[in-house]
Amino acid sequence: MIRFRPAIIDSLRSYRAGDFRADLAAGVTVGVVALPLAMAFGIASGVSPAQGLVTAILAGFVVSLLGGSKVQIAGPAGAFVGLLYTLGERIGAGNLLLATMLAGGLLVIAGAFRLGRIIRYVPVAIVTGFTNGIAVIIGLQQLRDFFGLPVEKMPADFFAQIEILARHAQQADAAAVSLGLLSLVILHLWPKSFRQYGPRWKEVAKQVPGTVIVLLVGVLIISSDLLEVPTIGSRFGGIPASFPYPTAPDIDWSKIREILVPAISIALLCGIESLLCARMADSLIRERHNANQELIAQGVA
């Protein structure tokens, strides 16, 4: 069995004021970037943006507190969009919640029995193909909103999505397309366009993520009534000002046998992605993470 020892314990032993200032700046940057991403991944997964935001807050806190890496947190990830959306359509939201809780238990067990080392045996080709496939699925699901198509909900099946998009292609909204194209241009040019103003301005621009600029520009355009497109408020009713109270899931017990395989899928995906990210972080800070401790933290989150 593994000895429970979060990486934060070793970090706090030699913690200095300079470390706090650097961590504060990094935390603000990550938080600003995670805000729109968490809401976007929540929507793409078939739930509300508020659920994505709450998940980012809780997961980030728990994993940073209990994890095995000194520089890694957790939150909603694009890798789960296709999987969770499909599972939610197949087994229902209540059973999906139960499958997620079971997946967390499996991750804790895997970490306790030192199974984190198996990540080194995962072929790179599988990871590359998997992540590229996820990118295609996420991109396809977002085309509805990019073109402003009047489709209430996208199906989970890949070919059914293509059929829906083709059927409604002529109903594309010019305002939504214009705002989408403007966002892509800003993301592509930021901060490259500051080269002509000298290296100092470029370095300043690097401190502000392009996603934040896109978010601010979009809010400014919509609030000025320059374009009329659906917003988070008009579609989901806005973001609540407080944490929602936990409620018992609506579980369909007739499908309880179908939950085990989805739970294993969620656990494997979470474990592989988090440990791969931790290995990448190791190469930047030249330290090694505790893979088993990281699995336990991911499971608790």
PDB file of C-alpha atoms in Angstrom:
ATOM      1  CA  MET A   1       0.000   0.000   0.000  1.00  0.00           C
ATOM      2  CA  ILE A   2       1.151   3.539  -0.722  1.00  0.00           C
ATOM      3  CA  ARG A   3       2.060   5.961   2.046  1.00  0.00           C
ATOM      4  CA  PHE A   4      -0.252   8.986   1.867  1.00  0.00           C
ATOM      5  CA  ARG A   5       2.019  12.001   1.327  1.00  0.00           C
ATOM      6  CA  PRO A   6       0.752  14.943  -0.774  1.00  0.00           C
ATOM      7  CA  ALA A   7       3.396  16.967  -2.611  1.00  0.00           C
ATOM      8  CA  ILE A   8       2.261  20.153  -0.857  1.00  0.00           C
ATOM      9  CA  ILE A   9       3.929  18.935   2.353  1.00  0.00           C
ATOM     10  CA  ASP A  10       7.386  19.015   0.748  1.00  0.00           C
ATOM     11  CA  SER A  11       6.607  22.318  -0.994  1.00  0.00           C
ATOM     12  CA  LEU A  12       5.737  24.107   2.252  1.00  0.00           C
ATOM     13  CA  ARG A  13       8.980  23.050   3.965  1.00  0.00           C
ATOM     14  CA  SER A  14      11.066  25.528   1.972  1.00  0.00           C
ATOM     15  CA  TYR A  15       8.337  28.004   1.062  1.00  0.00           C
ATOM     16  CA  ARG A  16       9.393  31.665   0.833  1.00  0.00           C
ATOM     17  CA  ALA A  17       7.743  35.016   0.198  1.00  0.00           C
ATOM     18  CA  GLY A  18       9.084  35.002  -3.357  1.00  0.00           C
ATOM     19  CA  ASP A  19       7.420  31.658  -3.970  1.00  0.00           C
ATOM     20  CA  PHE A  20       4.101  33.074  -2.784  1.00  0.00           C
ATOM     21  CA  ARG A  21       4.318  36.043  -5.161  1.00  0.00           C
ATOM     22  CA  ALA A  22       5.091  33.748  -8.087  1.00  0.00           C
ATOM     23  CA  ASP A  23       2.309  31.343  -7.104  1.00  0.00           C
ATOM     24  CA  LEU A  24      -0.162  34.210  -6.731  1.00  0.00           C
ATOM     25  CA  ALA A  25       0.571  35.467 -10.239  1.00  0.00           C
ATOM     26  CA  ALA A  26       0.355  31.938 -11.641  1.00  0.00           C
ATOM     27  CA  GLY A  27      -2.887  31.268  -9.761  1.00  0.00           C
ATOM     28  CA  VAL A  28      -4.537  34.411 -11.097  1.00  0.00           C
ATOM     29  CA  THR A  29      -3.452  33.546 -14.641  1.00  0.00           C
ATOM     30  CA  VAL A  30      -4.712  29.965 -14.420  1.00  0.00           C
ATOM     31  CA  GLY A  31      -7.957  31.110 -12.821  1.00  0.00           C
ATOM     32  CA  VAL A  32      -8.649  33.668 -15.536  1.00  0.00           C
ATOM     33  CA  VAL A  33      -7.957  31.112 -18.267  1.00  0.00           C
ATOM     34  CA  ALA A  34      -9.940  28.366 -16.518  1.00  0.00           C
ATOM     35  CA  LEU A  35     -13.070  30.510 -16.136  1.00  0.00           C
ATOM     36  CA  PRO A  36     -14.181  30.504 -19.795  1.00  0.00           C
ATOM     37  CA  LEU A  37     -12.740  27.038 -20.417  1.00  0.00           C
ATOM     38  CA  ALA A  38     -14.646  25.467 -17.526  1.00  0.00           C
ATOM     39  CA  MET A  39     -17.925  26.947 -18.718  1.00  0.00           C
ATOM     40  CA  ALA A  40     -17.203  25.950 -22.312  1.00  0.00           C
ATOM     41  CA  PHE A  41     -16.356  22.354 -21.397  1.00  0.00           C
ATOM     42  CA  GLY A  42     -19.469  22.162 -19.237  1.00  0.00           C
ATOM     43  CA  ILE A  43     -21.647  23.213 -22.164  1.00  0.00           C
ATOM     44  CA  ALA A  44     -19.832  20.888 -24.569  1.00  0.00           C
ATOM     45  CA  SER A  45     -20.334  17.957 -22.184  1.00  0.00           C
ATOM     46  CA  GLY A  46     -24.086  18.464 -22.191  1.00  0.00           C
ATOM     47  CA  VAL A  47     -24.463  20.134 -18.772  1.00  0.00           C
ATOM     48  CA  SER A  48     -24.772  23.754 -17.646  1.00  0.00           C
ATOM     49  CA  PRO A  49     -21.813  26.187 -17.549  1.00  0.00           C
ATOM     50  CA  ALA A  50     -22.353  26.532 -13.786  1.00  0.00           C
ATOM     51  CA  GLN A  51     -21.635  22.821 -13.321  1.00  0.00           C
ATOM     52  CA  GLY A  52     -18.416  23.155 -15.294  1.00  0.00           C
ATOM     53  CA  LEU A  53     -17.385  26.143 -13.188  1.00  0.00           C
ATOM     54  CA  VAL A  54     -18.106  24.438  -9.859  1.00  0.00           C
ATOM     55  CA  THR A  55     -16.205  21.354 -11.028  1.00  0.00           C
ATOM     56  CA  ALA A  56     -13.173  23.482 -11.868  1.00  0.00           C
ATOM     57  CA  ILE A  57     -13.186  25.106  -8.420  1.00  0.00           C
ATOM     58  CA  LEU A  58     -13.579  21.914  -6.406  1.00  0.00           C
ATOM     59  CA  ALA A  59     -11.264  19.751  -8.514  1.00  0.00           C
ATOM     60  CA  GLY A  60      -8.562  22.412  -8.616  1.00  0.00           C
ATOM     61  CA  PHE A  61      -8.597  22.817  -4.836  1.00  0.00           C
ATOM     62  CA  VAL A  62      -8.680  19.103  -3.983  1.00  0.00           C
ATOM     63  CA  VAL A  63      -5.981  17.983  -6.440  1.00  0.00           C
ATOM     64  CA  SER A  64      -3.610  20.820  -5.554  1.00  0.00           C
ATOM     65  CA  LEU A  65      -4.057  19.964  -1.865  1.00  0.00           C
ATOM     66  CA  LEU A  66      -3.763  16.164  -2.111  1.00  0.00           C
ATOM     67  CA  GLY A  67      -1.931  15.593  -5.416  1.00  0.00           C
ATOM     68  CA  GLY A  68       1.489  14.143  -6.079  1.00  0.00           C
ATOM     69  CA  SER A  69       2.756  16.979  -8.289  1.00  0.00           C
ATOM     70  CA  LYS A  70       3.919  20.368  -7.016  1.00  0.00           C
ATOM     71  CA  VAL A  71       2.711  22.285 -10.074  1.00  0.00           C
ATOM     72  CA  GLN A  72      -0.427  20.494 -11.274  1.00  0.00           C
ATOM     73  CA  ILE A  73      -4.080  21.182 -10.547  1.00  0.00           C
ATOM     74  CA  ALA A  74      -7.192  19.719 -12.152  1.00  0.00           C
ATOM     75  CA  GLY A  75     -10.445  20.812 -13.734  1.00  0.00           C
ATOM     76  CA  PRO A  76     -12.789  20.135 -16.663  1.00  0.00           C
ATOM     77  CA  ALA A  77     -10.768  18.844 -19.617  1.00  0.00           C
ATOM     78  CA  GLY A  78     -11.507  18.563 -23.295  1.00  0.00           C
ATOM     79  CA  ALA A  79     -10.614  14.885 -23.243  1.00  0.00           C
ATOM     80  CA  PHE A  80     -13.816  14.128 -21.331  1.00  0.00           C
ATOM     81  CA  VAL A  81     -16.214  16.051 -23.563  1.00  0.00           C
ATOM     82  CA  GLY A  82     -16.950  13.307 -26.060  1.00  0.00           C
ATOM     83  CA  LEU A  83     -16.976  10.532 -23.461  1.00  0.00           C
ATOM     84  CA  LEU A  84     -19.259  12.244 -20.925  1.00  0.00           C
ATOM     85  CA  TYR A  85     -21.635  13.592 -23.561  1.00  0.00           C
ATOM     86  CA  THR A  86     -22.068  10.130 -25.074  1.00  0.00           C
ATOM     87  CA  LEU A  87     -22.428   8.394 -21.706  1.00  0.00           C
ATOM     88  CA  GLY A  88     -24.925  10.982 -20.500  1.00  0.00           C
ATOM     89  CA  GLU A  89     -27.097  10.341 -23.540  1.00  0.00           C
ATOM     90  CA  ARG A  90     -26.882   6.569 -23.076  1.00  0.00           C
ATOM     91  CA  ILE A  91     -27.272   5.997 -19.343  1.00  0.00           C
ATOM     92  CA  GLY A  92     -28.728   9.295 -18.109  1.00  0.00           C
ATOM     93  CA  ALA A  93     -27.319  12.107 -15.959  1.00  0.00           C
ATOM     94  CA  GLY A  94     -28.070  10.366 -12.645  1.00  0.00           C
ATOM     95  CA  ASN A  95     -26.309   7.154 -13.613  1.00  0.00           C
ATOM     96  CA  LEU A  96     -23.451   9.179 -15.086  1.00  0.00           C
ATOM     97  CA  LEU A  97     -22.950  10.819 -11.697  1.00  0.00           C
ATOM     98  CA  LEU A  98     -22.915   7.407 -10.036  1.00  0.00           C
ATOM     99  CA  ALA A  99     -20.429   6.127 -12.641  1.00  0.00           C
ATOM    100  CA  THR A 100     -18.201   9.133 -11.958  1.00  0.00           C
ATOM    101  CA  MET A 101     -18.244   8.437  -8.215  1.00  0.00           C
ATOM    102  CA  LEU A 102     -17.376   4.800  -8.878  1.00  0.00           C
ATOM    103  CA  ALA A 103     -14.543   5.917 -11.170  1.00  0.00           C
ATOM    104  CA  GLY A 104     -13.190   8.054  -8.336  1.00  0.00           C
ATOM    105  CA  GLY A 105     -13.173   5.032  -6.064  1.00  0.00           C
ATOM    106  CA  LEU A 106     -11.321   3.000  -8.685  1.00  0.00           C
ATOM    107  CA  LEU A 107      -8.665   5.717  -8.984  1.00  0.00           C
ATOM    108  CA  VAL A 108      -8.153   5.792  -5.224  1.00  0.00           C
ATOM    109  CA  ILE A 109      -7.755   2.006  -5.182  1.00  0.00           C
ATOM    110  CA  ALA A 110      -5.329   2.144  -8.132  1.00  0.00           C
ATOM    111  CA  GLY A 111      -3.198   4.726  -6.344  1.00  0.00           C
ATOM    112  CA  ALA A 112      -3.274   2.834  -3.053  1.00  0.00           C
ATOM    113  CA  PHE A 113      -1.995  -0.321  -4.772  1.00  0.00           C
ATOM    114  CA  ARG A 114       0.763   1.546  -6.647  1.00  0.00           C
ATOM    115  CA  LEU A 115      -0.633   1.133 -10.159  1.00  0.00           C
ATOM    116  CA  GLY A 116       0.487   4.597 -11.249  1.00  0.00           C
ATOM    117  CA  ARG A 117       3.683   3.209 -12.764  1.00  0.00           C
ATOM    118  CA  ILE A 118       1.795   1.503 -15.611  1.00  0.00           C
ATOM    119  CA  ILE A 119       1.454   4.859 -17.388  1.00  0.00           C
ATOM    120  CA  ARG A 120       4.973   4.431 -18.752  1.00  0.00           C
ATOM    121  CA  TYR A 121       3.792   1.460 -20.812  1.00  0.00           C
ATOM    122  CA  VAL A 122       1.070   3.370 -22.704  1.00  0.00           C
ATOM    123  CA  PRO A 123       2.163   3.706 -26.378  1.00  0.00           C
ATOM    124  CA  VAL A 124       2.592   7.274 -27.634  1.00  0.00           C
ATOM    125  CA  ALA A 125       0.680   6.405 -30.811  1.00  0.00           C
ATOM    126  CA  ILE A 126      -2.418   5.552 -28.778  1.00  0.00           C
ATOM    127  CA  VAL A 127      -2.255   8.812 -26.849  1.00  0.00           C
ATOM    128  CA  THR A 128      -1.749  10.835 -30.044  1.00  0.00           C
ATOM    129  CA  GLY A 129      -4.625   9.158 -31.844  1.00  0.00           C
ATOM    130  CA  PHE A 130      -6.856   9.492 -28.824  1.00  0.00           C
ATOM    131  CA  THR A 131      -6.215  13.213 -28.329  1.00  0.00           C
ATOM    132  CA  ASN A 132      -6.610  13.981 -32.038  1.00  0.00           C
ATOM    133  CA  GLY A 133      -9.901  12.100 -32.085  1.00  0.00           C
ATOM    134  CA  ILE A 134     -11.092  14.128 -29.110  1.00  0.00           C
ATOM    135  CA  ALA A 135     -10.177  17.348 -30.927  1.00  0.00           C
ATOM    136  CA  VAL A 136     -12.327  16.317 -33.899  1.00  0.00           C
ATOM    137  CA  ILE A 137     -15.296  15.470 -31.652  1.00  0.00           C
ATOM    138  CA  ILE A 138     -15.078  18.736 -29.708  1.00  0.00           C
ATOM    139  CA  GLY A 139     -14.751  20.791 -32.885  1.00  0.00           C
ATOM    140  CA  LEU A 140     -17.730  19.069 -34.474  1.00  0.00           C
ATOM    141  CA  GLN A 141     -19.919  19.657 -31.431  1.00  0.00           C
ATOM    142  CA  GLN A 142     -19.107  23.374 -31.368  1.00  0.00           C
ATOM    143  CA  LEU A 143     -20.010  24.012 -35.003  1.00  0.00           C
ATOM    144  CA  ARG A 144     -23.660  24.400 -34.005  1.00  0.00           C
ATOM    145  CA  ASP A 145     -22.906  27.443 -31.863  1.00  0.00           C
ATOM    146  CA  PHE A 146     -20.205  28.763 -34.196  1.00  0.00           C
ATOM    147  CA  PHE A 147     -22.709  28.990 -37.058  1.00  0.00           C
ATOM    148  CA  GLY A 148     -25.663  29.844 -34.820  1.00  0.00           C
ATOM    149  CA  LEU A 149     -27.741  26.902 -36.044  1.00  0.00           C
ATOM    150  CA  PRO A 150     -31.268  26.491 -34.592  1.00  0.00           C
ATOM    151  CA  VAL A 151     -30.569  23.019 -33.171  1.00  0.00           C
ATOM    152  CA  GLU A 152     -31.758  22.488 -29.596  1.00  0.00           C
ATOM    153  CA  LYS A 153     -29.382  19.609 -28.786  1.00  0.00           C
ATOM    154  CA  MET A 154     -26.725  17.787 -30.750  1.00  0.00           C
ATOM    155  CA  PRO A 155     -26.896  13.966 -30.846  1.00  0.00           C
ATOM    156  CA  ALA A 156     -24.071  11.925 -29.344  1.00  0.00           C
ATOM    157  CA  ASP A 157     -23.441   9.859 -32.492  1.00  0.00           C
ATOM    158  CA  PHE A 158     -20.671  11.194 -34.762  1.00  0.00           C
ATOM    159  CA  PHE A 159     -22.438  10.611 -38.073  1.00  0.00           C
ATOM    160  CA  ALA A 160     -25.748  11.879 -36.681  1.00  0.00           C
ATOM    161  CA  GLN A 161     -23.990  15.141 -35.819  1.00  0.00           C
ATOM    162  CA  ILE A 162     -22.723  15.478 -39.375  1.00  0.00           C
ATOM    163  CA  GLU A 163     -26.230  14.849 -40.703  1.00  0.00           C
ATOM    164  CA  ILE A 164     -27.743  17.505 -38.412  1.00  0.00           C
ATOM    165  CA  LEU A 165     -25.111  20.076 -39.368  1.00  0.00           C
ATOM    166  CA  ALA A 166     -25.592  19.420 -43.081  1.00  0.00           C
ATOM    167  CA  ARG A 167     -29.387  19.633 -42.782  1.00  0.00           C
ATOM    168  CA  HIS A 168     -29.288  23.047 -41.069  1.00  0.00           C
ATOM    169  CA  ALA A 169     -26.277  24.490 -42.919  1.00  0.00           C
ATOM    170  CA  GLN A 170     -28.383  27.043 -44.821  1.00  0.00           C
ATOM    171  CA  GLN A 171     -29.745  28.442 -41.546  1.00  0.00           C
ATOM    172  CA  ALA A 172     -26.383  29.785 -40.380  1.00  0.00           C
ATOM    173  CA  ASP A 173     -26.584  33.096 -38.514  1.00  0.00           C
ATOM    174  CA  ALA A 174     -24.351  35.846 -39.919  1.00  0.00           C
ATOM    175  CA  ALA A 175     -23.875  37.515 -36.515  1.00  0.00           C
ATOM    176  CA  ALA A 176     -22.733  34.291 -34.839  1.00  0.00           C
ATOM    177  CA  VAL A 177     -20.350  33.472 -37.699  1.00  0.00           C
ATOM    178  CA  SER A 178     -18.890  36.998 -37.621  1.00  0.00           C
ATOM    179  CA  LEU A 179     -18.264  36.844 -33.880  1.00  0.00           C
ATOM    180  CA  GLY A 180     -16.777  33.356 -34.178  1.00  0.00           C
ATOM    181  CA  LEU A 181     -14.399  34.399 -36.948  1.00  0.00           C
ATOM    182  CA  LEU A 182     -13.349  37.493 -34.997  1.00  0.00           C
ATOM    183  CA  SER A 183     -12.566  35.292 -31.993  1.00  0.00           C
ATOM    184  CA  LEU A 184     -10.419  32.968 -34.101  1.00  0.00           C
ATOM    185  CA  VAL A 185      -8.505  35.912 -35.579  1.00  0.00           C
ATOM    186  CA  ILE A 186      -7.791  37.350 -32.123  1.00  0.00           C
ATOM    187  CA  LEU A 187      -6.614  33.978 -30.802  1.00  0.00           C
ATOM    188  CA  HIS A 188      -4.319  33.568 -33.810  1.00  0.00           C
ATOM    189  CA  LEU A 189      -2.805  37.052 -33.706  1.00  0.00           C
ATOM    190  CA  TRP A 190      -2.470  37.494 -29.938  1.00  0.00           C
ATOM    191  CA  PRO A 191       0.262  38.343 -28.945  1.00  0.00           C
ATOM    192  CA  LYS A 192       2.031  38.051 -32.336  1.00  0.00           C
ATOM    193  CA  SER A 193       0.666  41.387 -33.549  1.00  0.00           C
ATOM    194  CA  PHE A 194       2.625  43.229 -30.820  1.00  0.00           C
ATOM    195  CA  ARG A 195       5.981  42.450 -32.442  1.00  0.00           C
ATOM    196  CA  GLN A 196       5.910  45.726 -34.362  1.00  0.00           C
ATOM    197  CA  TYR A 197       5.710  47.664 -31.088  1.00  0.00           C
ATOM    198  CA  GLY A 198       8.880  46.111 -29.716  1.00  0.00           C
ATOM    199  CA  PRO A 199       9.752  43.189 -27.432  1.00  0.00           C
ATOM    200  CA  ARG A 200       8.549  45.006 -24.310  1.00  0.00           C
ATOM    201  CA  TRP A 201       4.950  45.273 -25.494  1.00  0.00           C
ATOM    202  CA  LYS A 202       5.033  41.704 -26.722  1.00  0.00           C
ATOM    203  CA  GLU A 203       6.112  40.480 -23.283  1.00  0.00           C
ATOM    204  CA  VAL A 204       3.335  42.507 -21.666  1.00  0.00           C
ATOM    205  CA  ALA A 205       0.797  41.006 -24.078  1.00  0.00           C
ATOM    206  CA  LYS A 206       2.042  37.497 -23.251  1.00  0.00           C
ATOM    207  CA  GLN A 207       0.937  37.969 -19.661  1.00  0.00           C
ATOM    208  CA  VAL A 208      -2.709  38.251 -20.779  1.00  0.00           C
ATOM    209  CA  PRO A 209      -4.053  35.026 -22.363  1.00  0.00           C
ATOM    210  CA  GLY A 210      -5.756  35.335 -25.728  1.00  0.00           C
ATOM    211  CA  THR A 211      -8.844  33.580 -24.378  1.00  0.00           C
ATOM    212  CA  VAL A 212      -9.355  36.422 -21.903  1.00  0.00           C
ATOM    213  CA  ILE A 213      -9.104  39.019 -24.676  1.00  0.00           C
ATOM    214  CA  VAL A 214     -11.666  37.107 -26.736  1.00  0.00           C
ATOM    215  CA  LEU A 215     -13.979  36.941 -23.726  1.00  0.00           C
ATOM    216  CA  LEU A 216     -13.702  40.679 -23.071  1.00  0.00           C
ATOM    217  CA  VAL A 217     -14.195  41.607 -26.731  1.00  0.00           C
ATOM    218  CA  GLY A 218     -17.243  39.360 -26.985  1.00  0.00           C
ATOM    219  CA  VAL A 219     -18.824  40.832 -23.841  1.00  0.00           C
ATOM    220  CA  LEU A 220     -18.154  44.369 -25.103  1.00  0.00           C
ATOM    221  CA  ILE A 221     -19.731  43.666 -28.493  1.00  0.00           C
ATOM    222  CA  ILE A 222     -22.835  42.020 -27.046  1.00  0.00           C
ATOM    223  CA  SER A 223     -23.334  44.608 -24.293  1.00  0.00           C
ATOM    224  CA  SER A 224     -23.060  47.380 -26.910  1.00  0.00           C
ATOM    225  CA  ASP A 225     -25.814  45.736 -29.005  1.00  0.00           C
ATOM    226  CA  LEU A 226     -23.510  45.595 -32.026  1.00  0.00           C
ATOM    227  CA  LEU A 227     -24.452  41.952 -32.641  1.00  0.00           C
ATOM    228  CA  GLU A 228     -27.350  39.852 -31.422  1.00  0.00           C
ATOM    229  CA  VAL A 229     -26.354  36.265 -30.663  1.00  0.00           C
ATOM    230  CA  PRO A 230     -27.327  33.734 -27.961  1.00  0.00           C
ATOM    231  CA  THR A 231     -25.431  34.170 -24.690  1.00  0.00           C
ATOM    232  CA  ILE A 232     -24.897  32.041 -21.594  1.00  0.00           C
ATOM    233  CA  GLY A 233     -27.547  34.107 -19.825  1.00  0.00           C
ATOM    234  CA  SER A 234     -30.155  33.708 -22.568  1.00  0.00           C
ATOM    235  CA  ARG A 235     -29.579  29.968 -22.934  1.00  0.00           C
ATOM    236  CA  PHE A 236     -28.758  28.811 -19.399  1.00  0.00           C
ATOM    237  CA  GLY A 237     -30.089  31.607 -17.202  1.00  0.00           C
ATOM    238  CA  GLY A 238     -26.707  32.912 -16.050  1.00  0.00           C
ATOM    239  CA  ILE A 239     -24.254  31.697 -13.413  1.00  0.00           C
ATOM    240  CA  PRO A 240     -25.493  31.283  -9.800  1.00  0.00           C
ATOM    241  CA  ALA A 241     -23.863  33.501  -7.176  1.00  0.00           C
ATOM    242  CA  SER A 242     -23.385  30.626  -4.707  1.00  0.00           C
ATOM    243  CA  PHE A 243     -22.522  26.943  -4.727  1.00  0.00           C
ATOM    244  CA  PRO A 244     -25.489  24.694  -5.500  1.00  0.00           C
ATOM    245  CA  TYR A 245     -26.697  22.377  -2.749  1.00  0.00           C
ATOM    246  CA  PRO A 246     -25.871  18.697  -3.339  1.00  0.00           C
ATOM    247  CA  THR A 247     -28.891  16.678  -4.414  1.00  0.00           C
ATOM    248  CA  ALA A 248     -29.428  12.952  -4.731  1.00  0.00           C
ATOM    249  CA  PRO A 249     -29.094  11.835  -8.373  1.00  0.00           C
ATOM    250  CA  ASP A 250     -32.072  10.415 -10.220  1.00  0.00           C
ATOM    251  CA  ILE A 251     -30.707   6.891 -10.675  1.00  0.00           C
ATOM    252  CA  ASP A 252     -32.279   4.378 -13.014  1.00  0.00           C
ATOM    253  CA  TRP A 253     -31.504   1.139 -11.153  1.00  0.00           C
ATOM    254  CA  SER A 254     -32.480  -0.949 -14.192  1.00  0.00           C
ATOM    255  CA  LYS A 255     -29.276   0.290 -15.838  1.00  0.00           C
ATOM    256  CA  ILE A 256     -27.031  -0.276 -12.835  1.00  0.00           C
ATOM    257  CA  ARG A 257     -25.151  -3.050 -14.644  1.00  0.00           C
ATOM    258  CA  GLU A 258     -24.326  -0.621 -17.433  1.00  0.00           C
ATOM    259  CA  ILE A 259     -22.474   1.698 -15.054  1.00  0.00           C
ATOM    260  CA  LEU A 260     -19.367  -0.438 -14.441  1.00  0.00           C
ATOM    261  CA  VAL A 261     -17.902  -0.151 -17.948  1.00  0.00           C
ATOM    262  CA  PRO A 262     -18.454   3.647 -18.140  1.00  0.00           C
ATOM    263  CA  ALA A 263     -16.876   3.985 -14.689  1.00  0.00           C
ATOM    264  CA  ILE A 264     -13.790   2.086 -15.828  1.00  0.00           C
ATOM    265  CA  SER A 265     -13.612   4.241 -18.974  1.00  0.00           C
ATOM    266  CA  ILE A 266     -13.781   7.456 -16.949  1.00  0.00           C
ATOM    267  CA  ALA A 267     -11.167   6.197 -14.475  1.00  0.00           C
ATOM    268  CA  LEU A 268      -8.746   5.134 -17.213  1.00  0.00           C
ATOM    269  CA  LEU A 269      -9.115   8.398 -19.101  1.00  0.00           C
ATOM    270  CA  CYS A 270      -8.687  10.491 -15.972  1.00  0.00           C
ATOM    271  CA  GLY A 271      -5.673   8.506 -14.801  1.00  0.00           C
ATOM    272  CA  ILE A 272      -3.886   8.488 -18.141  1.00  0.00           C
ATOM    273  CA  GLU A 273      -4.438  12.169 -18.879  1.00  0.00           C
ATOM    274  CA  SER A 274      -3.493  13.418 -15.415  1.00  0.00           C
ATOM    275  CA  LEU A 275      -0.312  11.330 -15.249  1.00  0.00           C
ATOM    276  CA  LEU A 276       0.726  12.332 -18.761  1.00  0.00           C
ATOM    277  CA  CYS A 277       0.292  15.992 -17.822  1.00  0.00           C
ATOM    278  CA  ALA A 278       2.282  15.411 -14.640  1.00  0.00           C
ATOM    279  CA  ARG A 279       5.131  13.886 -16.653  1.00  0.00           C
ATOM    280  CA  MET A 280       5.158  16.920 -18.935  1.00  0.00           C
ATOM    281  CA  ALA A 281       5.268  19.192 -15.884  1.00  0.00           C
ATOM    282  CA  ASP A 282       8.203  17.187 -14.507  1.00  0.00           C
ATOM    283  CA  SER A 283      10.244  18.088 -17.578  1.00  0.00           C
ATOM    284  CA  LEU A 284       9.676  21.795 -16.863  1.00  0.00           C
ATOM    285  CA  ILE A 285      10.552  21.830 -13.159  1.00  0.00           C
ATOM    286  CA  ARG A 286      13.057  18.945 -13.290  1.00  0.00           C
ATOM    287  CA  GLU A 287      11.392  17.052 -10.486  1.00  0.00           C
ATOM    288  CA  ARG A 288       9.435  13.806 -10.365  1.00  0.00           C
ATOM    289  CA  HIS A 289       5.821  13.576  -9.329  1.00  0.00           C
ATOM    290  CA  ASN A 290       4.297  10.814  -7.222  1.00  0.00           C
ATOM    291  CA  ALA A 291       2.031   9.030  -9.701  1.00  0.00           C
ATOM    292  CA  ASN A 292       0.193   6.993  -7.085  1.00  0.00           C
ATOM    293  CA  GLN A 293      -0.511  10.030  -4.916  1.00  0.00           C
ATOM    294  CA  GLU A 294      -1.788  11.854  -7.999  1.00  0.00           C
ATOM    295  CA  LEU A 295      -4.226   9.035  -8.759  1.00  0.00           C
ATOM    296  CA  ILE A 296      -5.576   9.185  -5.213  1.00  0.00           C
ATOM    297  CA  ALA A 297      -6.098  12.947  -5.461  1.00  0.00           C
ATOM    298  CA  GLN A 298      -7.860  12.621  -8.809  1.00  0.00           C
ATOM    299  CA  GLY A 299     -10.096   9.934  -7.356  1.00  0.00           C
ATOM    300  CA  VAL A 300     -11.049  12.052  -4.346  1.00  0.00           C
ATOM    301  CA  ALA A 301     -11.801  15.034  -6.600  1.00  0.00           C
TER     302      ALA A 301
END
